Amino acid sequence: MHQELITISSIDEIHSLTNKIRKEGKSIGFVPTMGFLHDGHISLIKEAKKNNDVTIVSIFVNPTQFSPTEDLASYPRDLEKDKSLLINAEVDYLFFPNTEDFYPNDFQTFVEVNKISKILEGEFRPTHFKGVTTVVAMLFNCINPDNAYFGQKDAQQAAVINQMVKDLKYDIKINVSPIVRENDGLAMSSRNVYLNEKERKDALVLSRSLSIADELIKNGEKNTTNILNEMKKKINSVESSDLNYVSIVEADSFTIIDTIEKGRSYYILVACKIGKTRLIDNKFVSI
Ligand code: AMP
């Protein structure tokens, strides 16, 4: 068991460390996070540890992926607790960059994935993915991992990152792990801490609406309008809910479809505010 966690903030230091690891012929597994870690993050770390010689986790609450009206300032943070979870998980290194180093005053380069960044999350958060791809590109350049680990919880994000890696010819394998849920079905998220007791119960409507859609598809419903209408009915029955979107996309291309076809795989997706808290969830279906 590791007794300590080596934390690196300097960009020069992370470059020399990762160069040294690679020169020793060791593989690097990388898990980018915004901290306030939970079992969803830990599941990615376990995958990284299983398949790589060295595991590096980053914690960085990336300002460019928040719009001015979003929760950057109030985003939950608990570095000491995160560090103890990382020690428990036997992570080798924590990369904890400074905002001023990542975004100095003269910063002017952004990475933007065009098409799949614009739909669904991109419609409701138009600058979000540009911030995500820019910071993930910077993190990849700092760490140069063999494997990077992302959660299906943010399925569109994983699709956007995959597109970026393909387009920019990164030699990095993107691994996507299943959604980790609370016992009652709520997808784990750092933002769940915002929910009060009543909202915490109301939030179950996201996973329940996905189960309704899954059931309909398994029973042979092909028309996505019918499926999405049932989801909407369920979500709108909860007073504290404010639906952003429900949608079904083809899993590989992440394109919105209107007819379910046999032999294909899909993501059913939902984004919904419960009170003031915006939550997302999805379900992978293969029929
Ligand atoms: P975040 O700290 O929210 O930016 O998330 C960091 C990584 O953890 C992302 O790749 C997320 O998709 C992943 N993640 C977040 N929540 C979960 C979850 N409940 N299950 C699996 N992965 C998750």
GROMACS .gro file of C-alpha atoms and ligand atoms in nm:
model
  310
    1MET     CA    1   0.000   0.000   0.000
    2HIS     CA    2   0.129   0.346  -0.094
    3GLN     CA    3   0.178   0.568   0.208
    4GLU     CA    4   0.217   0.885   0.012
    5LEU     CA    5   0.094   1.043  -0.301
    6ILE     CA    6   0.336   1.246  -0.509
    7THR     CA    7   0.163   1.567  -0.613
    8ILE     CA    8   0.300   1.769  -0.902
    9SER     CA    9   0.178   2.112  -1.007
   10SER     CA   10   0.465   2.240  -1.222
   11ILE     CA   11   0.435   2.181  -1.595
   12ASP     CA   12   0.815   2.140  -1.631
   13GLU     CA   13   0.812   1.877  -1.357
   14ILE     CA   14   0.526   1.676  -1.506
   15HIS     CA   15   0.703   1.680  -1.844
   16SER     CA   16   1.030   1.551  -1.697
   17LEU     CA   17   0.852   1.291  -1.484
   18THR     CA   18   0.647   1.149  -1.773
   19ASN     CA   19   0.951   1.156  -2.007
   20LYS     CA   20   1.147   0.959  -1.747
   21ILE     CA   21   0.866   0.702  -1.701
   22ARG     CA   22   0.845   0.648  -2.075
   23LYS     CA   23   1.224   0.617  -2.110
   24GLU     CA   24   1.209   0.339  -1.852
   25GLY     CA   25   0.971   0.160  -2.090
   26LYS     CA   26   0.675   0.188  -1.853
   27SER     CA   27   0.320   0.252  -1.968
   28ILE     CA   28   0.117   0.544  -1.832
   29GLY     CA   29  -0.255   0.531  -1.755
   30PHE     CA   30  -0.414   0.873  -1.712
   31VAL     CA   31  -0.744   0.970  -1.545
   32PRO     CA   32  -0.845   1.337  -1.584
   33THR     CA   33  -1.092   1.466  -1.322
   34MET     CA   34  -1.223   1.786  -1.167
   35GLY     CA   35  -1.185   1.639  -0.818
   36PHE     CA   36  -1.445   1.589  -0.540
   37LEU     CA   37  -1.386   1.225  -0.614
   38HIS     CA   38  -1.645   0.948  -0.582
   39ASP     CA   39  -1.670   0.581  -0.677
   40GLY     CA   40  -1.725   0.673  -1.043
   41HIS     CA   41  -1.377   0.827  -1.054
   42ILE     CA   42  -1.234   0.537  -0.853
   43SER     CA   43  -1.368   0.287  -1.110
   44LEU     CA   44  -1.166   0.466  -1.381
   45ILE     CA   45  -0.858   0.461  -1.158
   46LYS     CA   46  -0.898   0.084  -1.102
   47GLU     CA   47  -0.909   0.030  -1.480
   48ALA     CA   48  -0.598   0.245  -1.523
   49LYS     CA   49  -0.411   0.057  -1.251
   50LYS     CA   50  -0.506  -0.280  -1.395
   51ASN     CA   51  -0.369  -0.204  -1.740
   52ASN     CA   52  -0.069   0.029  -1.694
   53ASP     CA   53   0.261   0.039  -1.504
   54VAL     CA   54   0.206   0.391  -1.370
   55THR     CA   55  -0.123   0.570  -1.295
   56ILE     CA   56  -0.153   0.948  -1.300
   57VAL     CA   57  -0.473   1.128  -1.196
   58SER     CA   58  -0.525   1.497  -1.261
   59ILE     CA   59  -0.751   1.728  -1.063
   60PHE     CA   60  -0.824   2.057  -1.236
   61VAL     CA   61  -1.149   2.252  -1.226
   62ASN     CA   62  -1.118   2.386  -1.576
   63PRO     CA   63  -1.258   2.741  -1.604
   64THR     CA   64  -1.296   2.739  -1.984
   65GLN     CA   65  -1.559   2.464  -1.978
   66PHE     CA   66  -1.791   2.670  -1.756
   67SER     CA   67  -1.999   2.954  -1.900
   68PRO     CA   68  -2.016   3.278  -1.698
   69THR     CA   69  -2.361   3.175  -1.564
   70GLU     CA   70  -2.247   2.828  -1.450
   71ASP     CA   71  -2.111   2.696  -1.121
   72LEU     CA   72  -1.731   2.742  -1.153
   73ALA     CA   73  -1.695   2.932  -0.823
   74SER     CA   74  -1.920   2.698  -0.626
   75TYR     CA   75  -1.803   2.372  -0.789
   76PRO     CA   76  -1.737   2.137  -0.494
   77ARG     CA   77  -1.374   2.096  -0.393
   78ASP     CA   78  -1.206   1.889  -0.117
   79LEU     CA   79  -0.841   1.834  -0.202
   80GLU     CA   80  -0.746   1.668   0.128
   81LYS     CA   81  -1.025   1.408   0.102
   82ASP     CA   82  -0.940   1.351  -0.265
   83LYS     CA   83  -0.576   1.291  -0.177
   84SER     CA   84  -0.668   1.030   0.084
   85LEU     CA   85  -0.896   0.854  -0.168
   86LEU     CA   86  -0.608   0.856  -0.420
   87ILE     CA   87  -0.369   0.711  -0.160
   88ASN     CA   88  -0.625   0.439  -0.082
   89ALA     CA   89  -0.658   0.364  -0.452
   90GLU     CA   90  -0.276   0.340  -0.472
   91VAL     CA   91  -0.245   0.606  -0.737
   92ASP     CA   92   0.118   0.690  -0.817
   93TYR     CA   93   0.096   1.061  -0.903
   94LEU     CA   94  -0.152   1.345  -0.875
   95PHE     CA   95  -0.115   1.621  -1.133
   96PHE     CA   96  -0.270   1.936  -0.988
   97PRO     CA   97  -0.191   2.223  -1.226
   98ASN     CA   98  -0.236   2.590  -1.141
   99THR     CA   99  -0.494   2.786  -1.338
  100GLU     CA  100  -0.237   3.062  -1.406
  101ASP     CA  101   0.004   2.810  -1.558
  102PHE     CA  102  -0.261   2.646  -1.775
  103TYR     CA  103  -0.420   2.973  -1.881
  104PRO     CA  104  -0.160   3.253  -1.861
  105ASN     CA  105  -0.277   3.602  -1.959
  106ASP     CA  106  -0.157   3.567  -2.317
  107PHE     CA  107  -0.327   3.227  -2.372
  108GLN     CA  108  -0.487   3.218  -2.719
  109THR     CA  109  -0.505   2.862  -2.856
  110PHE     CA  110  -0.821   2.649  -2.842
  111VAL     CA  111  -0.909   2.303  -2.969
  112GLU     CA  112  -1.260   2.265  -3.105
  113VAL     CA  113  -1.440   1.959  -3.238
  114ASN     CA  114  -1.704   2.082  -3.478
  115LYS     CA  115  -2.005   1.861  -3.530
  116ILE     CA  116  -2.069   1.643  -3.228
  117SER     CA  117  -1.982   1.932  -2.995
  118LYS     CA  118  -2.279   2.130  -3.118
  119ILE     CA  119  -2.571   1.897  -3.043
  120LEU     CA  120  -2.735   1.802  -2.709
  121GLU     CA  121  -2.494   1.923  -2.437
  122GLY     CA  122  -2.346   2.161  -2.694
  123GLU     CA  123  -2.683   2.320  -2.758
  124PHE     CA  124  -2.740   2.395  -2.390
  125ARG     CA  125  -2.372   2.465  -2.310
  126PRO     CA  126  -2.236   2.617  -2.634
  127THR     CA  127  -1.880   2.682  -2.510
  128HIS     CA  128  -1.849   2.372  -2.289
  129PHE     CA  129  -1.682   2.120  -2.518
  130LYS     CA  130  -1.437   2.375  -2.658
  131GLY     CA  131  -1.313   2.416  -2.300
  132VAL     CA  132  -1.306   2.040  -2.245
  133THR     CA  133  -1.111   1.956  -2.561
  134THR     CA  134  -0.867   2.241  -2.502
  135VAL     CA  135  -0.787   2.132  -2.148
  136VAL     CA  136  -0.774   1.761  -2.235
  137ALA     CA  137  -0.532   1.841  -2.521
  138MET     CA  138  -0.312   2.032  -2.275
  139LEU     CA  139  -0.330   1.748  -2.022
  140PHE     CA  140  -0.245   1.491  -2.291
  141ASN     CA  141   0.055   1.703  -2.393
  142CYS     CA  142   0.173   1.725  -2.032
  143ILE     CA  143   0.134   1.354  -1.960
  144ASN     CA  144   0.160   1.180  -2.296
  145PRO     CA  145  -0.023   0.871  -2.166
  146ASP     CA  146  -0.062   0.536  -2.338
  147ASN     CA  147  -0.417   0.504  -2.207
  148ALA     CA  148  -0.666   0.766  -2.092
  149TYR     CA  149  -0.982   0.680  -1.898
  150PHE     CA  150  -1.320   0.849  -1.925
  151GLY     CA  151  -1.668   0.766  -1.791
  152GLN     CA  152  -1.975   0.675  -1.992
  153LYS     CA  153  -2.153   0.911  -1.751
  154ASP     CA  154  -2.039   1.183  -1.992
  155ALA     CA  155  -2.100   0.981  -2.308
  156GLN     CA  156  -2.099   1.279  -2.542
  157GLN     CA  157  -1.775   1.403  -2.387
  158ALA     CA  158  -1.616   1.063  -2.455
  159ALA     CA  159  -1.737   1.081  -2.816
  160VAL     CA  160  -1.595   1.433  -2.855
  161ILE     CA  161  -1.259   1.327  -2.706
  162ASN     CA  162  -1.248   1.022  -2.935
  163GLN     CA  163  -1.305   1.250  -3.234
  164MET     CA  164  -1.029   1.488  -3.119
  165VAL     CA  165  -0.784   1.201  -3.068
  166LYS     CA  166  -0.863   1.065  -3.413
  167ASP     CA  167  -0.848   1.403  -3.590
  168LEU     CA  168  -0.532   1.527  -3.416
  169LYS     CA  169  -0.357   1.187  -3.444
  170TYR     CA  170  -0.286   1.143  -3.075
  171ASP     CA  171  -0.127   0.805  -3.007
  172ILE     CA  172  -0.347   0.753  -2.700
  173LYS     CA  173  -0.607   0.484  -2.642
  174ILE     CA  174  -0.934   0.619  -2.502
  175ASN     CA  175  -1.104   0.377  -2.262
  176VAL     CA  176  -1.463   0.434  -2.153
  177SER     CA  177  -1.595   0.278  -1.830
  178PRO     CA  178  -1.959   0.212  -1.735
  179ILE     CA  179  -2.161   0.451  -1.519
  180VAL     CA  180  -2.130   0.393  -1.145
  181ARG     CA  181  -2.460   0.450  -0.965
  182GLU     CA  182  -2.584   0.491  -0.610
  183ASN     CA  183  -2.787   0.193  -0.481
  184ASP     CA  184  -3.114   0.356  -0.585
  185GLY     CA  185  -2.996   0.421  -0.941
  186LEU     CA  186  -2.883   0.785  -0.929
  187ALA     CA  187  -2.567   0.824  -1.139
  188MET     CA  188  -2.280   0.935  -0.916
  189SER     CA  189  -2.173   1.293  -0.978
  190SER     CA  190  -1.978   1.553  -0.785
  191ARG     CA  191  -2.277   1.783  -0.840
  192ASN     CA  192  -2.516   1.552  -0.646
  193VAL     CA  193  -2.392   1.729  -0.332
  194TYR     CA  194  -2.597   2.034  -0.439
  195LEU     CA  195  -2.926   1.839  -0.403
  196ASN     CA  196  -3.138   1.879  -0.090
  197GLU     CA  197  -3.323   1.580   0.052
  198LYS     CA  198  -3.636   1.627  -0.160
  199GLU     CA  199  -3.437   1.699  -0.477
  200ARG     CA  200  -3.221   1.392  -0.414
  201LYS     CA  201  -3.539   1.180  -0.435
  202ASP     CA  202  -3.670   1.376  -0.735
  203ALA     CA  203  -3.338   1.320  -0.915
  204LEU     CA  204  -3.423   0.951  -0.949
  205VAL     CA  205  -3.653   1.052  -1.232
  206LEU     CA  206  -3.353   1.066  -1.468
  207SER     CA  207  -3.251   0.701  -1.430
  208ARG     CA  208  -3.618   0.595  -1.412
  209SER     CA  209  -3.699   0.769  -1.739
  210LEU     CA  210  -3.404   0.586  -1.898
  211SER     CA  211  -3.538   0.254  -1.769
  212ILE     CA  212  -3.877   0.332  -1.925
  213ALA     CA  213  -3.711   0.398  -2.261
  214ASP     CA  214  -3.494   0.087  -2.231
  215GLU     CA  215  -3.799  -0.125  -2.155
  216LEU     CA  216  -3.993   0.017  -2.452
  217ILE     CA  217  -3.702  -0.054  -2.686
  218LYS     CA  218  -3.665  -0.408  -2.554
  219ASN     CA  219  -4.040  -0.458  -2.610
  220GLY     CA  220  -3.997  -0.365  -2.974
  221GLU     CA  221  -4.083   0.005  -2.993
  222LYS     CA  222  -3.896   0.148  -3.293
  223ASN     CA  223  -4.022   0.506  -3.308
  224THR     CA  224  -3.799   0.733  -3.099
  225THR     CA  225  -4.066   1.007  -3.076
  226ASN     CA  226  -4.291   0.763  -2.888
  227ILE     CA  227  -4.005   0.658  -2.662
  228LEU     CA  228  -3.893   1.015  -2.589
  229ASN     CA  229  -4.253   1.123  -2.522
  230GLU     CA  230  -4.282   0.860  -2.249
  231MET     CA  231  -3.956   0.983  -2.097
  232LYS     CA  232  -4.077   1.344  -2.108
  233LYS     CA  233  -4.408   1.248  -1.944
  234LYS     CA  234  -4.221   1.081  -1.659
  235ILE     CA  235  -3.976   1.369  -1.610
  236ASN     CA  236  -4.241   1.641  -1.632
  237SER     CA  237  -4.443   1.463  -1.361
  238VAL     CA  238  -4.177   1.576  -1.112
  239GLU     CA  239  -4.240   1.935  -1.009
  240SER     CA  240  -3.878   2.033  -0.941
  241SER     CA  241  -3.766   1.912  -1.287
  242ASP     CA  242  -3.682   2.135  -1.579
  243LEU     CA  243  -3.599   1.918  -1.879
  244ASN     CA  244  -3.319   2.027  -2.113
  245TYR     CA  245  -3.335   1.733  -2.355
  246VAL     CA  246  -3.402   1.364  -2.405
  247SER     CA  247  -3.252   1.204  -2.712
  248ILE     CA  248  -3.141   0.879  -2.870
  249VAL     CA  249  -2.816   0.867  -3.065
  250GLU     CA  250  -2.645   0.592  -3.258
  251ALA     CA  251  -2.361   0.483  -3.028
  252ASP     CA  252  -2.066   0.485  -3.271
  253SER     CA  253  -2.135   0.803  -3.467
  254PHE     CA  254  -2.319   0.988  -3.189
  255THR     CA  255  -2.581   1.104  -3.439
  256ILE     CA  256  -2.942   1.160  -3.337
  257ILE     CA  257  -3.174   0.900  -3.491
  258ASP     CA  258  -3.550   0.863  -3.522
  259THR     CA  259  -3.589   0.490  -3.580
  260ILE     CA  260  -3.445   0.207  -3.377
  261GLU     CA  261  -3.297  -0.069  -3.593
  262LYS     CA  262  -3.211  -0.424  -3.495
  263GLY     CA  263  -2.843  -0.511  -3.464
  264ARG     CA  264  -2.737  -0.160  -3.364
  265SER     CA  265  -2.633   0.013  -3.041
  266TYR     CA  266  -2.762   0.339  -2.901
  267TYR     CA  267  -2.730   0.581  -2.615
  268ILE     CA  268  -3.051   0.710  -2.463
  269LEU     CA  269  -2.960   1.045  -2.308
  270VAL     CA  270  -3.121   1.286  -2.066
  271ALA     CA  271  -3.022   1.627  -1.926
  272CYS     CA  272  -3.248   1.784  -1.670
  273LYS     CA  273  -3.238   2.042  -1.395
  274ILE     CA  274  -3.363   1.932  -1.055
  275GLY     CA  275  -3.417   2.259  -0.872
  276LYS     CA  276  -3.104   2.457  -0.956
  277THR     CA  277  -2.884   2.152  -1.019
  278ARG     CA  278  -2.827   2.039  -1.376
  279LEU     CA  279  -2.786   1.661  -1.402
  280ILE     CA  280  -2.714   1.430  -1.696
  281ASP     CA  281  -2.754   1.056  -1.735
  282ASN     CA  282  -2.765   0.799  -2.013
  283LYS     CA  283  -2.812   0.432  -2.090
  284PHE     CA  284  -2.639   0.219  -2.352
  285VAL     CA  285  -2.872  -0.018  -2.537
  286SER     CA  286  -2.780  -0.283  -2.787
  287ILE     CA  287  -3.061  -0.463  -2.965
  288AMP     P1  288  -1.547   1.493  -1.357
  288AMP     O1  289  -1.460   1.502  -1.235
  288AMP     O2  290  -1.694   1.506  -1.325
  288AMP     O3  291  -1.502   1.584  -1.468
  288AMP     O4  292  -1.533   1.346  -1.413
  288AMP     C1  293  -1.407   1.291  -1.444
  288AMP     C2  294  -1.428   1.161  -1.516
  288AMP     O5  295  -1.503   1.071  -1.434
  288AMP     C3  296  -1.507   1.177  -1.647
  288AMP     O6  297  -1.450   1.096  -1.746
  288AMP     C4  298  -1.644   1.131  -1.609
  288AMP     O7  299  -1.719   1.079  -1.717
  288AMP     C5  300  -1.611   1.022  -1.507
  288AMP     N1  301  -1.728   0.998  -1.421
  288AMP     C6  302  -1.799   1.091  -1.353
  288AMP     N2  303  -1.904   1.034  -1.289
  288AMP     C7  304  -1.899   0.901  -1.320
  288AMP     C8  305  -1.980   0.789  -1.285
  288AMP     N3  306  -2.087   0.801  -1.206
  288AMP     N4  307  -1.945   0.668  -1.335
  288AMP     C9  308  -1.837   0.655  -1.415
  288AMP     N5  309  -1.756   0.757  -1.451
  288AMP    C10  310  -1.787   0.878  -1.404
   0.00000   0.00000   0.00000
